[in-house]
Amino acid sequence: MKASELMFYLGAGAYFTLMFLNSTMFVNILPISEHIVRNLIRFTCYGFIIAKIIMVEKYTIKRILLYAALSIPLLLCYKITGYIYQLDLFMLIAGARGINADRIIRLFFCLNLVLLAVTFIAVAGGLIENRTFIRAGSSGLRNSVGFIYPTDFGARIFYTLLAFCYLVGKRFRILMVALFGIISVALIVYCDARLDAGLIIIAGILFYMNARSKLFMRKWVETALTCCFPVLFLLSYFVTMAYPKGGIFKILDTLLSKRLMFGYYNVLYAGIHPFGVHLFQQGHGALNYSHLTGYNFVDCGFLQGLLEYGYILMFFVLVMFVLITKKAIVRGRREIAIVLFLIALSSCIDHHFLEFWYDPFPLLIFAIIPYAPEYAKKKAVEKAPHGIDGTSLDQEAEPVPKGLSHDHDVWGWQVSF
């Protein structure tokens, strides 16, 4: 492992660990929610990544302009809204440049498993609380398993399994589909996290199809996967804004636990601005919330991002996911495209897709996505040194046909006889 890679892993790992624990009931026994602790870890992360960038980056006018074009709206958004997480994400994205994408996801997956195990042991030992809730209109209890809210736990399991799917790729087997089904049932019975449970089942089916069929190699499927983020973003926005029309939209709102209603009224009252607006949100998962204000939360990640970060940054985000998908498909890594499609589906109903401590896949925009084995062989042949007749230099060349006495042969290479 190179020193520059280790710097990135240490910075990203420290930040990820802090934010993971902040989504659990460890906030009641550790000072991890204090601003001084968060900023200490944040600046530690920044320090490691800046050191990594200084060690390996080559500064070109093009790259400086690119970073400036991205940092200016980020800073404006921070100044206007007070949200700093987009700056953290940008720093991590810049730091991930040149790092192997597989290693980034493997780090995320391993940290998730370790921290999930720590959380489960802490709950079982009574060190932290297993918070329970009752869904409106239901008599069953929803367990949060040591997390602040059941859907936080459901999202954590969903994104961890997506990392697993990415790492397994074409080796996905029917037993894994069965395992995903068992996990989904457990999430429904124990946590009533229905949306994440449904997405986990869909993930198992899609990855099994990817391993056993050539469906995802078809051109129209590749195009659909590439466009899924902007398409689902627009669909989420227009369906939410159609909420007052009633009819099917009222029925859909009921099925989605009032997500359309809260999205619509927050857009109506807060408005959509170029660089976002500070949006006061609190759910039943808040540890300390004002009873005078009540519940207000925009669960749709697309809508929440549009409100908090503005349409300029959301445009960059959508372009980023399209480019990652396109790059992955070109390299034959369709498992990345499928993962991003599932994240886009989740973002219609869940808000974690821009939170690195849940979703590490935005970091792949500047990372090195390795070619799939069959594409790697093809690329190696394309990059092999060739002689004037187009054959590899380590192969015996065919004799040049007689009668070619002009300055250029039939392949366009200049020759002399």
PDB file of N, CA, C and O in Angstrom, residues 8-54:
ATOM      1  N   PHE A   8      -5.272   8.618   2.657  1.00  0.00           N
ATOM      2  CA  PHE A   8      -6.703   8.730   2.329  1.00  0.00           C
ATOM      3  C   PHE A   8      -7.528   7.802   3.207  1.00  0.00           C
ATOM      4  O   PHE A   8      -8.569   8.207   3.744  1.00  0.00           O
ATOM      5  N   TYR A   9      -7.090   6.560   3.366  1.00  0.00           N
ATOM      6  CA  TYR A   9      -7.849   5.597   4.162  1.00  0.00           C
ATOM      7  C   TYR A   9      -7.967   6.039   5.612  1.00  0.00           C
ATOM      8  O   TYR A   9      -9.030   5.882   6.233  1.00  0.00           O
ATOM      9  N   LEU A  10      -6.906   6.596   6.173  1.00  0.00           N
ATOM     10  CA  LEU A  10      -6.951   7.059   7.560  1.00  0.00           C
ATOM     11  C   LEU A  10      -7.927   8.225   7.718  1.00  0.00           C
ATOM     12  O   LEU A  10      -8.729   8.254   8.659  1.00  0.00           O
ATOM     13  N   GLY A  11      -7.863   9.185   6.787  1.00  0.00           N
ATOM     14  CA  GLY A  11      -8.764  10.330   6.860  1.00  0.00           C
ATOM     15  C   GLY A  11     -10.209   9.940   6.662  1.00  0.00           C
ATOM     16  O   GLY A  11     -11.083  10.297   7.468  1.00  0.00           O
ATOM     17  N   ALA A  12     -10.470   9.183   5.595  1.00  0.00           N
ATOM     18  CA  ALA A  12     -11.846   8.759   5.303  1.00  0.00           C
ATOM     19  C   ALA A  12     -12.366   7.819   6.380  1.00  0.00           C
ATOM     20  O   ALA A  12     -13.532   7.898   6.783  1.00  0.00           O
ATOM     21  N   GLY A  13     -11.502   6.920   6.877  1.00  0.00           N
ATOM     22  CA  GLY A  13     -11.927   5.962   7.894  1.00  0.00           C
ATOM     23  C   GLY A  13     -12.295   6.631   9.201  1.00  0.00           C
ATOM     24  O   GLY A  13     -13.290   6.265   9.843  1.00  0.00           O
ATOM     25  N   ALA A  14     -11.513   7.630   9.616  1.00  0.00           N
ATOM     26  CA  ALA A  14     -11.814   8.349  10.861  1.00  0.00           C
ATOM     27  C   ALA A  14     -13.143   9.095  10.751  1.00  0.00           C
ATOM     28  O   ALA A  14     -13.983   9.050  11.663  1.00  0.00           O
ATOM     29  N   TYR A  15     -13.345   9.762   9.623  1.00  0.00           N
ATOM     30  CA  TYR A  15     -14.587  10.514   9.409  1.00  0.00           C
ATOM     31  C   TYR A  15     -15.781   9.566   9.352  1.00  0.00           C
ATOM     32  O   TYR A  15     -16.831   9.811   9.968  1.00  0.00           O
ATOM     33  N   PHE A  16     -15.620   8.467   8.611  1.00  0.00           N
ATOM     34  CA  PHE A  16     -16.701   7.490   8.482  1.00  0.00           C
ATOM     35  C   PHE A  16     -17.083   6.922   9.847  1.00  0.00           C
ATOM     36  O   PHE A  16     -18.277   6.799  10.165  1.00  0.00           O
ATOM     37  N   THR A  17     -16.083   6.554  10.661  1.00  0.00           N
ATOM     38  CA  THR A  17     -16.353   5.965  11.974  1.00  0.00           C
ATOM     39  C   THR A  17     -17.126   6.936  12.864  1.00  0.00           C
ATOM     40  O   THR A  17     -18.098   6.553  13.528  1.00  0.00           O
ATOM     41  N   LEU A  18     -16.714   8.200  12.870  1.00  0.00           N
ATOM     42  CA  LEU A  18     -17.416   9.198  13.681  1.00  0.00           C
ATOM     43  C   LEU A  18     -18.872   9.332  13.259  1.00  0.00           C
ATOM     44  O   LEU A  18     -19.781   9.303  14.099  1.00  0.00           O
ATOM     45  N   MET A  19     -19.104   9.448  11.949  1.00  0.00           N
ATOM     46  CA  MET A  19     -20.464   9.674  11.473  1.00  0.00           C
ATOM     47  C   MET A  19     -21.330   8.427  11.619  1.00  0.00           C
ATOM     48  O   MET A  19     -22.544   8.523  11.828  1.00  0.00           O
ATOM     49  N   PHE A  20     -20.736   7.254  11.512  1.00  0.00           N
ATOM     50  CA  PHE A  20     -21.471   6.016  11.779  1.00  0.00           C
ATOM     51  C   PHE A  20     -21.965   6.023  13.220  1.00  0.00           C
ATOM     52  O   PHE A  20     -23.153   5.798  13.487  1.00  0.00           O
ATOM     53  N   LEU A  21     -21.058   6.262  14.156  1.00  0.00           N
ATOM     54  CA  LEU A  21     -21.429   6.244  15.574  1.00  0.00           C
ATOM     55  C   LEU A  21     -22.442   7.333  15.894  1.00  0.00           C
ATOM     56  O   LEU A  21     -23.276   7.167  16.794  1.00  0.00           O
ATOM     57  N   ASN A  22     -22.411   8.444  15.164  1.00  0.00           N
ATOM     58  CA  ASN A  22     -23.379   9.514  15.384  1.00  0.00           C
ATOM     59  C   ASN A  22     -24.793   9.123  14.977  1.00  0.00           C
ATOM     60  O   ASN A  22     -25.751   9.805  15.355  1.00  0.00           O
ATOM     61  N   SER A  23     -24.932   8.068  14.187  1.00  0.00           N
ATOM     62  CA  SER A  23     -26.260   7.592  13.803  1.00  0.00           C
ATOM     63  C   SER A  23     -26.760   6.504  14.752  1.00  0.00           C
ATOM     64  O   SER A  23     -27.825   5.927  14.521  1.00  0.00           O
ATOM     65  N   THR A  24     -25.997   6.222  15.815  1.00  0.00           N
ATOM     66  CA  THR A  24     -26.372   5.201  16.788  1.00  0.00           C
ATOM     67  C   THR A  24     -26.604   5.837  18.154  1.00  0.00           C
ATOM     68  O   THR A  24     -26.351   7.031  18.360  1.00  0.00           O
ATOM     69  N   MET A  25     -27.018   5.017  19.103  1.00  0.00           N
ATOM     70  CA  MET A  25     -27.262   5.512  20.458  1.00  0.00           C
ATOM     71  C   MET A  25     -25.974   5.687  21.259  1.00  0.00           C
ATOM     72  O   MET A  25     -26.024   6.027  22.441  1.00  0.00           O
ATOM     73  N   PHE A  26     -24.825   5.492  20.616  1.00  0.00           N
ATOM     74  CA  PHE A  26     -23.566   5.836  21.263  1.00  0.00           C
ATOM     75  C   PHE A  26     -23.488   7.340  21.543  1.00  0.00           C
ATOM     76  O   PHE A  26     -22.655   7.785  22.342  1.00  0.00           O
ATOM     77  N   VAL A  27     -24.341   8.113  20.887  1.00  0.00           N
ATOM     78  CA  VAL A  27     -24.345   9.561  21.137  1.00  0.00           C
ATOM     79  C   VAL A  27     -24.734   9.882  22.575  1.00  0.00           C
ATOM     80  O   VAL A  27     -24.453  10.982  23.066  1.00  0.00           O
ATOM     81  N   ASN A  28     -25.375   8.930  23.276  1.00  0.00           N
ATOM     82  CA  ASN A  28     -25.775   9.162  24.662  1.00  0.00           C
ATOM     83  C   ASN A  28     -24.652   8.899  25.656  1.00  0.00           C
ATOM     84  O   ASN A  28     -24.739   9.348  26.810  1.00  0.00           O
ATOM     85  N   ILE A  29     -23.612   8.155  25.233  1.00  0.00           N
ATOM     86  CA  ILE A  29     -22.554   7.805  26.178  1.00  0.00           C
ATOM     87  C   ILE A  29     -21.185   8.298  25.735  1.00  0.00           C
ATOM     88  O   ILE A  29     -20.229   8.250  26.509  1.00  0.00           O
ATOM     89  N   LEU A  30     -21.066   8.781  24.509  1.00  0.00           N
ATOM     90  CA  LEU A  30     -19.808   9.315  24.000  1.00  0.00           C
ATOM     91  C   LEU A  30     -20.016  10.759  23.550  1.00  0.00           C
ATOM     92  O   LEU A  30     -21.108  11.105  23.072  1.00  0.00           O
ATOM     93  N   PRO A  31     -19.008  11.614  23.650  1.00  0.00           N
ATOM     94  CA  PRO A  31     -19.168  13.035  23.270  1.00  0.00           C
ATOM     95  C   PRO A  31     -19.024  13.264  21.765  1.00  0.00           C
ATOM     96  O   PRO A  31     -18.518  14.299  21.336  1.00  0.00           O
ATOM     97  N   ILE A  32     -19.462  12.279  20.956  1.00  0.00           N
ATOM     98  CA  ILE A  32     -19.215  12.334  19.509  1.00  0.00           C
ATOM     99  C   ILE A  32     -20.118  13.328  18.784  1.00  0.00           C
ATOM    100  O   ILE A  32     -19.842  13.701  17.647  1.00  0.00           O
ATOM    101  N   SER A  33     -21.195  13.768  19.431  1.00  0.00           N
ATOM    102  CA  SER A  33     -22.084  14.724  18.777  1.00  0.00           C
ATOM    103  C   SER A  33     -21.677  16.173  19.057  1.00  0.00           C
ATOM    104  O   SER A  33     -22.266  17.101  18.496  1.00  0.00           O
ATOM    105  N   GLU A  34     -20.669  16.369  19.904  1.00  0.00           N
ATOM    106  CA  GLU A  34     -20.208  17.720  20.208  1.00  0.00           C
ATOM    107  C   GLU A  34     -19.495  18.319  18.995  1.00  0.00           C
ATOM    108  O   GLU A  34     -18.761  17.630  18.285  1.00  0.00           O
ATOM    109  N   HIS A  35     -19.707  19.613  18.769  1.00  0.00           N
ATOM    110  CA  HIS A  35     -19.099  20.269  17.608  1.00  0.00           C
ATOM    111  C   HIS A  35     -17.580  20.190  17.640  1.00  0.00           C
ATOM    112  O   HIS A  35     -16.934  20.020  16.605  1.00  0.00           O
ATOM    113  N   ILE A  36     -16.998  20.305  18.825  1.00  0.00           N
ATOM    114  CA  ILE A  36     -15.543  20.283  18.916  1.00  0.00           C
ATOM    115  C   ILE A  36     -14.980  18.935  18.480  1.00  0.00           C
ATOM    116  O   ILE A  36     -13.935  18.851  17.836  1.00  0.00           O
ATOM    117  N   VAL A  37     -15.686  17.851  18.812  1.00  0.00           N
ATOM    118  CA  VAL A  37     -15.239  16.508  18.418  1.00  0.00           C
ATOM    119  C   VAL A  37     -15.409  16.318  16.917  1.00  0.00           C
ATOM    120  O   VAL A  37     -14.510  15.816  16.229  1.00  0.00           O
ATOM    121  N   ARG A  38     -16.562  16.726  16.412  1.00  0.00           N
ATOM    122  CA  ARG A  38     -16.799  16.594  14.962  1.00  0.00           C
ATOM    123  C   ARG A  38     -15.778  17.384  14.163  1.00  0.00           C
ATOM    124  O   ARG A  38     -15.230  16.895  13.170  1.00  0.00           O
ATOM    125  N   ASN A  39     -15.513  18.604  14.594  1.00  0.00           N
ATOM    126  CA  ASN A  39     -14.557  19.438  13.855  1.00  0.00           C
ATOM    127  C   ASN A  39     -13.135  18.896  13.970  1.00  0.00           C
ATOM    128  O   ASN A  39     -12.350  18.995  13.021  1.00  0.00           O
ATOM    129  N   LEU A  40     -12.799  18.319  15.127  1.00  0.00           N
ATOM    130  CA  LEU A  40     -11.476  17.719  15.287  1.00  0.00           C
ATOM    131  C   LEU A  40     -11.286  16.575  14.292  1.00  0.00           C
ATOM    132  O   LEU A  40     -10.261  16.498  13.600  1.00  0.00           O
ATOM    133  N   ILE A  41     -12.286  15.706  14.187  1.00  0.00           N
ATOM    134  CA  ILE A  41     -12.203  14.585  13.237  1.00  0.00           C
ATOM    135  C   ILE A  41     -12.253  15.113  11.807  1.00  0.00           C
ATOM    136  O   ILE A  41     -11.535  14.624  10.921  1.00  0.00           O
ATOM    137  N   ARG A  42     -13.098  16.124  11.577  1.00  0.00           N
ATOM    138  CA  ARG A  42     -13.208  16.697  10.230  1.00  0.00           C
ATOM    139  C   ARG A  42     -11.867  17.259   9.765  1.00  0.00           C
ATOM    140  O   ARG A  42     -11.414  16.973   8.649  1.00  0.00           O
ATOM    141  N   PHE A  43     -11.226  18.037  10.604  1.00  0.00           N
ATOM    142  CA  PHE A  43      -9.949  18.647  10.213  1.00  0.00           C
ATOM    143  C   PHE A  43      -8.825  17.613  10.143  1.00  0.00           C
ATOM    144  O   PHE A  43      -7.883  17.764   9.367  1.00  0.00           O
ATOM    145  N   THR A  44      -8.933  16.558  10.939  1.00  0.00           N
ATOM    146  CA  THR A  44      -7.980  15.443  10.808  1.00  0.00           C
ATOM    147  C   THR A  44      -8.122  14.792   9.449  1.00  0.00           C
ATOM    148  O   THR A  44      -7.130  14.500   8.767  1.00  0.00           O
ATOM    149  N   CYS A  45      -9.382  14.561   9.062  1.00  0.00           N
ATOM    150  CA  CYS A  45      -9.663  13.993   7.737  1.00  0.00           C
ATOM    151  C   CYS A  45      -9.123  14.900   6.643  1.00  0.00           C
ATOM    152  O   CYS A  45      -8.435  14.444   5.715  1.00  0.00           O
ATOM    153  N   TYR A  46      -9.418  16.206   6.748  1.00  0.00           N
ATOM    154  CA  TYR A  46      -8.929  17.167   5.756  1.00  0.00           C
ATOM    155  C   TYR A  46      -7.403  17.156   5.685  1.00  0.00           C
ATOM    156  O   TYR A  46      -6.813  17.213   4.599  1.00  0.00           O
ATOM    157  N   GLY A  47      -6.755  17.083   6.862  1.00  0.00           N
ATOM    158  CA  GLY A  47      -5.300  17.110   6.897  1.00  0.00           C
ATOM    159  C   GLY A  47      -4.684  15.926   6.175  1.00  0.00           C
ATOM    160  O   GLY A  47      -3.750  16.085   5.375  1.00  0.00           O
ATOM    161  N   PHE A  48      -5.214  14.724   6.431  1.00  0.00           N
ATOM    162  CA  PHE A  48      -4.702  13.529   5.762  1.00  0.00           C
ATOM    163  C   PHE A  48      -4.903  13.625   4.250  1.00  0.00           C
ATOM    164  O   PHE A  48      -4.008  13.289   3.462  1.00  0.00           O
ATOM    165  N   ILE A  49      -6.090  14.100   3.836  1.00  0.00           N
ATOM    166  CA  ILE A  49      -6.387  14.137   2.399  1.00  0.00           C
ATOM    167  C   ILE A  49      -5.559  15.209   1.695  1.00  0.00           C
ATOM    168  O   ILE A  49      -5.054  14.983   0.586  1.00  0.00           O
ATOM    169  N   ILE A  50      -5.406  16.366   2.329  1.00  0.00           N
ATOM    170  CA  ILE A  50      -4.565  17.416   1.732  1.00  0.00           C
ATOM    171  C   ILE A  50      -3.123  16.930   1.604  1.00  0.00           C
ATOM    172  O   ILE A  50      -2.453  17.171   0.594  1.00  0.00           O
ATOM    173  N   ALA A  51      -2.635  16.219   2.631  1.00  0.00           N
ATOM    174  CA  ALA A  51      -1.275  15.662   2.563  1.00  0.00           C
ATOM    175  C   ALA A  51      -1.165  14.665   1.411  1.00  0.00           C
ATOM    176  O   ALA A  51      -0.167  14.651   0.678  1.00  0.00           O
ATOM    177  N   LYS A  52      -2.206  13.856   1.230  1.00  0.00           N
ATOM    178  CA  LYS A  52      -2.209  12.893   0.111  1.00  0.00           C
ATOM    179  C   LYS A  52      -2.191  13.609  -1.218  1.00  0.00           C
ATOM    180  O   LYS A  52      -1.459  13.238  -2.149  1.00  0.00           O
ATOM    181  N   ILE A  53      -2.996  14.647  -1.351  1.00  0.00           N
ATOM    182  CA  ILE A  53      -3.058  15.401  -2.607  1.00  0.00           C
ATOM    183  C   ILE A  53      -1.705  16.049  -2.921  1.00  0.00           C
ATOM    184  O   ILE A  53      -1.226  16.007  -4.057  1.00  0.00           O
ATOM    185  N   ILE A  54      -1.064  16.636  -1.906  1.00  0.00           N
ATOM    186  CA  ILE A  54       0.233  17.271  -2.106  1.00  0.00           C
ATOM    187  C   ILE A  54       1.282  16.250  -2.549  1.00  0.00           C
ATOM    188  O   ILE A  54       2.145  16.538  -3.386  1.00  0.00           O
TER     189      ILE A  54
END
